[in-house]
Coordinates of C-alpha atoms in Angstrom, one line a residue:
X1 CA 97.4 99.1 89.9
X2 CA 97.8 99.6 86.7
X3 CA 95.6 102.6 86.3
X4 CA 97.6 104.3 89.0
X5 CA 101.0 103.5 87.8
X6 CA 99.9 105.0 84.5
X7 CA 98.6 108.2 86.0
X8 CA 102.3 108.2 87.7
X9 CA 104.0 107.9 84.3
X10 CA 104.9 104.3 84.5
X11 CA 103.5 101.8 81.8
X12 CA 103.3 98.3 81.4
X13 CA 106.2 96.7 79.4
X14 CA 106.1 93.6 76.9
X15 CA 108.0 90.6 77.7
X16 CA 110.3 91.2 75.0
X17 CA 110.9 94.4 75.9
X18 CA 111.5 93.7 79.7
X19 CA 113.9 91.0 78.8
X20 CA 116.0 93.3 76.7
X21 CA 115.9 96.0 79.4
X22 CA 117.2 93.4 81.8
X23 CA 120.0 92.4 79.3
X24 CA 121.1 95.7 79.1
X25 CA 121.1 96.2 82.8
X26 CA 123.3 93.4 83.3
X27 CA 126.0 94.5 81.2
X28 CA 125.8 98.3 82.1
X29 CA 128.1 98.4 84.7
X30 CA 126.1 100.6 86.7
X31 CA 125.5 99.8 90.5
X32 CA 121.8 100.6 90.5
X33 CA 119.3 100.1 87.4
X34 CA 115.8 100.8 87.0
X35 CA 113.9 99.2 84.0
X36 CA 110.8 101.0 83.3
X37 CA 108.5 102.2 80.5
X38 CA 108.2 106.0 81.3
X39 CA 105.2 108.1 79.8
X40 CA 106.8 111.8 79.4
X41 CA 103.4 113.4 78.9
X42 CA 102.1 111.3 81.9
X43 CA 104.9 112.4 84.1
X44 CA 104.5 116.3 83.0
X45 CA 100.7 115.9 84.1
X46 CA 101.6 114.6 87.4
X47 CA 104.1 117.2 87.9
X48 CA 101.5 119.9 86.7
X49 CA 99.1 118.8 89.3
X50 CA 101.7 118.4 92.3
X51 CA 101.9 114.7 92.7
X52 CA 104.8 113.7 90.6
X53 CA 107.0 111.4 92.7
X54 CA 110.2 113.3 93.7
X55 CA 112.3 110.1 92.3
X56 CA 111.1 111.0 88.7
X57 CA 110.8 115.1 89.1
X58 CA 114.4 115.2 87.8
X59 CA 113.5 113.5 84.3
X60 CA 111.1 116.1 82.7
X61 CA 110.9 119.9 82.4
X62 CA 108.0 121.3 84.2
X63 CA 107.0 124.5 85.9
X64 CA 107.5 123.9 89.5
X65 CA 104.4 124.5 91.8
X66 CA 105.0 126.9 94.5
X67 CA 104.7 125.8 97.8
X68 CA 103.1 128.3 100.5
X69 CA 100.1 130.5 101.4
X70 CA 97.7 131.3 98.9
X71 CA 96.9 127.8 97.7
X72 CA 93.9 126.9 95.7
X73 CA 91.8 125.3 98.8
X74 CA 93.2 128.1 101.1
X75 CA 91.8 130.9 99.0
X76 CA 88.5 129.1 98.5
X77 CA 88.0 129.0 102.2
X78 CA 88.9 132.3 102.9
X79 CA 85.7 134.3 104.5
X80 CA 83.4 131.2 104.6
X81 CA 81.7 130.1 107.6
X82 CA 83.1 127.4 109.8
X83 CA 80.8 124.7 108.7
X84 CA 80.9 125.4 105.1
X85 CA 85.1 125.3 105.4
X86 CA 84.6 122.0 107.0
X87 CA 82.0 120.9 103.8
X88 CA 84.5 122.4 101.0
X89 CA 87.7 120.8 102.8
X90 CA 86.1 117.3 103.0
X91 CA 84.8 117.5 99.2
X92 CA 88.1 118.0 98.3
X93 CA 89.9 115.2 100.3
X94 CA 87.4 112.9 99.0
X95 CA 88.1 114.1 95.5
X96 CA 91.7 113.7 95.9
X97 CA 90.9 110.2 97.6
X98 CA 88.8 109.1 94.7
X99 CA 91.5 110.0 92.2
X100 CA 93.9 107.9 94.1
X101 CA 91.4 104.8 93.9
X102 CA 90.7 105.5 90.3
X103 CA 87.1 106.6 91.0
X104 CA 85.2 108.7 88.9
X105 CA 82.7 109.8 91.7
X106 CA 84.0 111.2 94.7
X107 CA 80.6 110.8 96.5
X108 CA 81.2 106.9 96.4
X109 CA 84.3 107.5 98.7
X110 CA 82.9 107.0 102.6
X111 CA 84.1 109.3 105.0
X112 CA 84.3 107.3 108.2
X113 CA 85.9 104.4 106.8
X114 CA 89.5 103.5 107.4
X115 CA 91.9 104.2 104.1
X116 CA 93.2 100.7 105.0
X117 CA 89.6 99.2 104.2
X118 CA 89.1 101.1 100.9
X119 CA 92.1 98.9 99.5
X120 CA 95.1 102.2 100.4
X121 CA 98.8 100.5 100.5
X122 CA 102.0 102.6 101.2
X123 CA 102.4 104.0 97.4
X124 CA 98.9 105.1 97.6
X125 CA 99.3 107.2 100.7
X126 CA 102.0 108.8 99.6
X127 CA 100.3 109.6 96.5
X128 CA 97.4 110.9 98.6
X129 CA 99.7 113.1 100.7
X130 CA 101.8 114.3 97.5
X131 CA 98.1 115.4 95.9
X132 CA 96.9 117.2 99.1
X133 CA 100.5 118.9 99.5
X134 CA 99.7 120.5 96.1
X135 CA 96.2 121.3 97.2
X136 CA 97.0 122.7 100.7
X137 CA 100.2 124.6 99.6
X138 CA 102.4 123.5 102.3
X139 CA 104.4 120.2 103.0
X140 CA 102.5 117.6 104.9
X141 CA 103.9 114.5 106.7
X142 CA 104.5 111.3 104.8
X143 CA 102.5 109.5 107.9
X144 CA 99.5 111.8 107.2
X145 CA 97.1 108.8 105.9
X146 CA 98.3 106.6 109.0
X147 CA 97.8 109.5 111.6
X148 CA 94.5 110.3 110.1
X149 CA 93.0 107.1 108.9
X150 CA 89.6 108.0 107.5
X151 CA 88.4 111.0 105.2
X152 CA 86.7 112.9 108.0
X153 CA 90.0 113.0 110.5
X154 CA 92.1 113.7 107.1
X155 CA 89.9 116.9 106.2
X156 CA 89.9 118.0 109.7
X157 CA 93.7 118.0 109.7
X158 CA 93.9 119.5 106.5
X159 CA 91.4 122.5 107.8
X160 CA 93.7 123.0 110.9
X161 CA 96.8 123.3 108.5
X162 CA 94.9 125.8 106.5
X163 CA 93.5 127.9 109.4
X164 CA 97.0 128.2 111.3
X165 CA 96.6 125.4 113.6
X166 CA 93.2 126.3 114.9
X167 CA 90.4 123.6 114.0
X168 CA 86.8 126.0 114.0
X169 CA 85.2 122.7 114.5
X170 CA 86.3 122.2 117.9
X171 CA 86.5 124.4 121.1
X172 CA 89.4 124.3 123.6
X173 CA 89.4 122.6 126.6
X174 CA 92.0 122.5 129.2
X175 CA 95.2 123.7 128.3
X176 CA 97.9 121.0 127.7
X177 CA 99.8 120.7 130.9
X178 CA 97.6 122.6 133.3
X179 CA 97.3 120.9 136.6
X180 CA 93.8 120.5 138.1
X181 CA 95.1 118.8 141.5
X182 CA 91.8 119.4 143.6
X183 CA 89.1 117.8 141.1
X184 CA 87.3 114.8 142.3
X185 CA 87.9 112.2 139.7
X186 CA 84.5 110.3 138.9
X187 CA 83.8 107.1 136.6
X188 CA 81.0 107.8 134.3
X189 CA 80.7 104.7 132.2
X190 CA 81.7 101.0 132.9
X191 CA 81.5 97.8 131.0
X192 CA 82.6 94.3 131.5
X193 CA 82.4 90.6 130.5
X194 CA 82.0 88.0 133.2
X195 CA 81.5 84.0 133.2
X196 CA 77.5 83.5 133.6
X197 CA 76.4 85.4 130.8
X198 CA 77.3 88.8 132.2
X199 CA 77.7 91.2 129.4
X200 CA 77.6 94.5 131.2
X201 CA 77.5 96.0 134.9
X202 CA 73.7 95.7 135.1
X203 CA 74.1 91.8 134.4
X204 CA 76.9 91.5 137.2
X205 CA 74.9 93.2 139.6
X206 CA 71.8 90.8 138.9
X207 CA 74.3 87.8 139.3
X208 CA 75.4 88.9 142.4
X209 CA 72.0 89.8 143.9
X210 CA 70.4 86.6 142.5
X211 CA 73.2 84.4 144.0
X212 CA 73.4 82.7 140.6
X213 CA 76.1 80.3 139.8
X214 CA 78.2 81.4 136.9
X215 CA 80.1 78.1 136.6
X216 CA 79.3 75.8 133.5
X217 CA 80.3 73.6 131.1
X218 CA 83.1 73.5 128.8
X219 CA 82.3 75.9 125.8
X220 CA 81.1 73.7 122.7
X221 CA 82.1 76.4 120.2
X222 CA 86.0 76.3 120.7
X223 CA 86.9 73.2 118.5
X224 CA 87.9 71.6 121.5
X225 CA 88.1 67.7 121.8
X226 CA 86.0 67.6 124.9
X227 CA 86.1 63.9 125.3
X228 CA 89.8 63.9 125.0
X229 CA 90.2 66.4 127.1
X230 CA 88.5 64.9 130.6
X231 CA 90.5 62.6 132.6
X232 CA 89.8 61.6 136.0
X233 CA 93.3 61.7 137.1
X234 CA 94.3 65.0 138.2
X235 CA 98.1 64.0 137.7
X236 CA 97.4 62.9 133.9
X237 CA 99.3 65.2 131.8
X238 CA 97.6 67.3 128.9
X239 CA 94.1 66.8 130.4
X240 CA 91.6 68.4 132.7
X241 CA 90.0 66.3 135.7
X242 CA 87.2 69.1 135.9
X243 CA 84.3 69.2 133.5
X244 CA 83.1 72.8 134.4
X245 CA 84.8 76.2 135.0
X246 CA 84.0 79.8 134.3
X247 CA 84.1 80.7 130.7
X248 CA 83.0 83.9 128.2
X249 CA 81.1 81.6 125.9
X250 CA 80.5 84.3 123.5
X251 CA 84.0 85.6 123.2
X252 CA 84.3 84.4 119.7
X253 CA 81.4 86.8 118.8
X254 CA 83.3 89.8 117.6
X255 CA 82.1 92.3 115.1
X256 CA 85.5 92.7 113.3
X257 CA 84.3 94.9 110.5
X258 CA 82.5 97.2 113.0
X259 CA 86.3 98.0 114.2
X260 CA 87.7 98.0 110.7
X261 CA 89.8 94.7 111.4
X262 CA 89.7 91.8 108.6
X263 CA 88.5 88.3 109.5
X264 CA 92.3 87.0 109.5
X265 CA 93.5 89.6 112.0
X266 CA 90.4 89.0 114.2
X267 CA 91.5 85.5 114.3
X268 CA 94.9 86.1 115.0
X269 CA 93.9 88.6 118.1
X270 CA 94.3 87.3 121.6
X271 CA 90.5 87.5 122.5
X272 CA 91.2 89.9 125.4
X273 CA 92.3 92.3 122.5
X274 CA 88.8 91.6 121.0
X275 CA 87.1 91.9 124.2
X276 CA 88.8 95.1 125.2
X277 CA 87.5 96.7 122.1
X278 CA 84.0 96.1 122.6
X279 CA 84.2 96.9 126.4
X280 CA 85.9 100.1 125.7
X281 CA 83.4 101.4 123.4
X282 CA 80.4 100.2 125.9
X283 CA 81.9 102.0 128.7
X284 CA 81.8 105.0 126.6
X285 CA 78.2 104.4 125.5
X286 CA 77.3 103.6 129.2
X287 CA 78.6 107.1 130.3
X288 CA 76.4 108.6 127.4
X289 CA 79.5 109.7 125.3
X290 CA 79.4 109.2 121.6
X291 CA 82.9 107.7 121.0
X292 CA 83.1 109.5 117.6
X293 CA 83.1 113.1 119.4
X294 CA 86.5 111.9 121.3
X295 CA 88.4 111.2 117.7
X296 CA 91.3 113.7 117.6
X297 CA 91.1 114.2 121.3
X298 CA 93.6 114.1 124.2
X299 CA 91.8 111.1 125.7
X300 CA 94.3 108.4 127.1
X301 CA 94.3 104.8 127.4
X302 CA 95.6 102.9 130.3
X303 CA 95.3 99.1 130.2
X304 CA 96.1 96.5 132.6
X305 CA 97.6 93.5 131.0
X306 CA 98.8 90.1 131.9
X307 CA 98.5 86.8 130.4
X308 CA 99.7 86.3 126.9
X309 CA 99.3 82.5 126.0
X310 CA 96.8 82.7 123.0
X311 CA 99.3 82.3 120.5
X312 CA 101.6 80.1 122.2
X313 CA 98.9 77.3 121.6
X314 CA 99.2 77.8 118.0
X315 CA 102.3 75.6 117.3
X316 CA 102.8 75.8 114.3
X317 CA 100.9 78.9 113.2
X318 CA 98.4 78.4 110.6
X319 CA 99.0 79.9 107.3
X320 CA 96.1 81.9 107.5
X321 CA 97.1 84.0 110.4
X322 CA 101.0 84.1 109.7
X323 CA 102.3 87.7 110.0
X324 CA 99.4 88.8 112.0
X325 CA 100.2 87.0 115.4
X326 CA 102.7 89.3 116.7
X327 CA 100.4 92.3 116.9
X328 CA 97.8 90.5 118.0
X329 CA 99.4 88.9 120.7
X330 CA 101.5 91.3 122.6
X331 CA 100.4 93.4 125.5
X332 CA 102.3 96.6 124.5
X333 CA 100.0 96.8 121.4
X334 CA 96.8 96.5 123.1
X335 CA 96.5 100.2 124.6
X336 CA 97.8 101.5 121.3
X337 CA 95.3 99.5 119.1
X338 CA 92.5 100.7 121.3
X339 CA 93.8 104.3 120.9
X340 CA 94.0 103.9 117.1
X341 CA 90.7 102.3 116.7
X342 CA 88.8 105.2 118.5
X343 CA 91.0 107.9 117.2
X344 CA 92.3 108.9 120.8
X345 CA 95.5 111.2 120.8
X346 CA 96.5 111.1 124.5
X347 CA 98.7 108.9 126.4
X348 CA 98.5 105.0 125.4
X349 CA 100.1 102.8 128.1
X350 CA 100.1 99.2 128.7
X351 CA 100.6 98.2 132.0
X352 CA 102.0 94.8 133.3
X353 CA 102.7 94.4 137.1
X354 CA 101.1 90.9 137.2
X355 CA 98.0 90.7 139.7
X356 CA 97.9 94.7 140.1
X357 CA 98.1 95.5 136.5
X358 CA 94.5 97.0 136.7
X359 CA 94.7 98.6 139.8
X360 CA 98.1 100.4 138.6
X361 CA 96.6 101.2 135.5
X362 CA 93.6 103.1 137.0
X363 CA 96.1 104.7 139.4
X364 CA 98.1 106.1 136.6
X365 CA 94.9 107.2 134.6
X366 CA 94.0 109.3 137.6
X367 CA 97.4 110.9 138.1
X368 CA 97.1 111.8 134.5
X369 CA 93.9 113.3 134.9
X370 CA 94.9 115.4 138.0
X371 CA 98.0 116.5 136.1
X372 CA 95.8 117.9 133.1

């Protein structure tokens, strides 16, 4: 953080200097005062490289950079094969990301890890946006890093900007808004979790075909006090008079790192969200579709949701999950979380119509396909 601030022209202050500036600010009479140690040379360097904060741009005299066509990166891409354009753009994006992270080796920046996993915060995201704006030669949105959360996706976006909205890496599919009213719809991939150790459609079929019993004892990996949980009187409050039920015994076996989720956030997530992420990925693979090939596409997500009682049982909330429970336990978030994790850019809709939620979600998905 100190190195990044130093590159932006803001240096550390000694305690006496900081206290003296504080005293001066108190008696200044100005309504808004910033106490900071500014390095004019670093400010000029940042301005010349095109990533000086607009808040500080009025403090120095520097040759303004021209924003428009003919940027350095754009010129380097002209006349190159699309594959080479992608390589050059990815290399430039990695170089800028390394600079923001304070790394000397751009090759150490992974192309498929989320920026949040690399340690990016909001200031670093804006810094990267400013650097790429200078490299591209045209304004880029403030939400750039959030909307394109990996180097690969960001490079694809930058290349599209430099090729006038056409990504040479992709081919056009059905035009937006085109209606395909008479095309039959097909389910090409499925995934599921059910009691009885069912981890997929084949397991479910075998369970039915073999007539096996899916009911089992209570899970032993939940931290439940199983002795206190049972009471033979069904009217006894706060206990269960059953010793068995239908359970997903492996619901806690979630690979959070695979989906770019921290262990704390995974713990705060309703298990339904974890299972949905897993089964959505498996459904694509079951249909012989590489999930990464759909990133940036107009693929839609329609989820049927109903119960949201996971966090309701955490009273008070453990300190380690504070601030993470809202997103992890809100039905409306589920479809967006899935779309964001897989890079889908079509509609993302959560449907809660009680017992018919999944049926309505499937209907809406079918309607979306028929409408193009």
